[in-house]
XYZ file of C-alpha atoms in Angstrom:
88
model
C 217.486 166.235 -28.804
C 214.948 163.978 -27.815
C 215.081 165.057 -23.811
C 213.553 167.787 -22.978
C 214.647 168.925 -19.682
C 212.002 171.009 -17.775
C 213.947 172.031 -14.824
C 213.040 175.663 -15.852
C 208.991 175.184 -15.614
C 209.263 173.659 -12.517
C 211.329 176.452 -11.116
C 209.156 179.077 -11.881
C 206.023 177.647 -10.907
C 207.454 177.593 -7.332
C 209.367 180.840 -7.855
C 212.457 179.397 -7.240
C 215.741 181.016 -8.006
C 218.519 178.701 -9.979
C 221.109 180.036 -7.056
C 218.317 178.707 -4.347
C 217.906 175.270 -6.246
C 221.311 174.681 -6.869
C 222.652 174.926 -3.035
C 219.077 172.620 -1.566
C 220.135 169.976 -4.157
C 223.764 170.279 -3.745
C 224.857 171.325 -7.091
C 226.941 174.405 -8.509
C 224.685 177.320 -10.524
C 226.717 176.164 -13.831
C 225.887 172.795 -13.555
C 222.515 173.708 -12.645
C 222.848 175.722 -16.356
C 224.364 173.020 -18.049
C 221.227 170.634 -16.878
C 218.607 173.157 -17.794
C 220.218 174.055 -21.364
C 220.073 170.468 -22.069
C 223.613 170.346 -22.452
C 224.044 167.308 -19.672
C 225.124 163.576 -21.011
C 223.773 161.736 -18.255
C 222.043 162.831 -14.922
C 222.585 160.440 -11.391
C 219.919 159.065 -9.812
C 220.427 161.024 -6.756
C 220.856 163.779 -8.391
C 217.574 163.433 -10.256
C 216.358 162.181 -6.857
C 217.670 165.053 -4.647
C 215.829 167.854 -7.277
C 212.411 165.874 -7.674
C 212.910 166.556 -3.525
C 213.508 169.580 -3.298
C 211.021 170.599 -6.226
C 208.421 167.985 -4.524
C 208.008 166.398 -8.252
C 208.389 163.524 -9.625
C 211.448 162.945 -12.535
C 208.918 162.868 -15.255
C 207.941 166.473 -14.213
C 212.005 167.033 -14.891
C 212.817 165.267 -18.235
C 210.207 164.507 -21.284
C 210.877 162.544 -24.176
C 210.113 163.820 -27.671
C 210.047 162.142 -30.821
C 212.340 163.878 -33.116
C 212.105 161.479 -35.929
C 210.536 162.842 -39.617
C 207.472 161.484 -40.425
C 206.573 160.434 -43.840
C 204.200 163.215 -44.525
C 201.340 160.396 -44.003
C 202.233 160.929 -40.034
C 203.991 157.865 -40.339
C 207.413 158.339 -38.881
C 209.868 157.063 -40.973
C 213.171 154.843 -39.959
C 216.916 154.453 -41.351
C 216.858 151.032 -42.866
C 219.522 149.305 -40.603
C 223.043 149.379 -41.490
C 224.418 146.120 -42.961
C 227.308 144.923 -40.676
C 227.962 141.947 -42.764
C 231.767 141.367 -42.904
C 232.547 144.146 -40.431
């Protein structure tokens, strides 16, 4: 997955517990899970806003994008070549 969340790090440098985090930002401990696991679709912007409070962070502290395309061996990363859609 190319999102990394990092709801974990943050939480333990500040020696938070999940079950502390979760009721200051107003979420459940599972969903607090299902965030950190990286098993979300899609996070709200006050959601993402109400834990970048509470953790005093800012959302790229939370979430980190990482390439997860091959490269070529060259450390060129390689693409698909696009799909033809003609006569779809």
């Amino acid at each position: 997955m190319p999102i990394v969340v990092r709801i974990d790090v943050e939480l333990a440098r500040r020696k938070m517990s999940v079950g502390e985090f979760a009721e200051r930002v107003g979420l459940t401990p599972a969903n607090v899970a299902v965030l950190k696991n990286g098993r979300a679709k899609a996070v709200r912007f006050s959601t993402l806003e109400a834990m970048c409070r509470v953790l005093g962070c800012q959302p790229g502290d939370l979430l980190e994008w990482v390439d997860d395309e091959p490269d070529d061996g060259a450390g060129r990363r390689r693409h698909a070549a696009p799909r033809d859609t003609a006569g779809s």
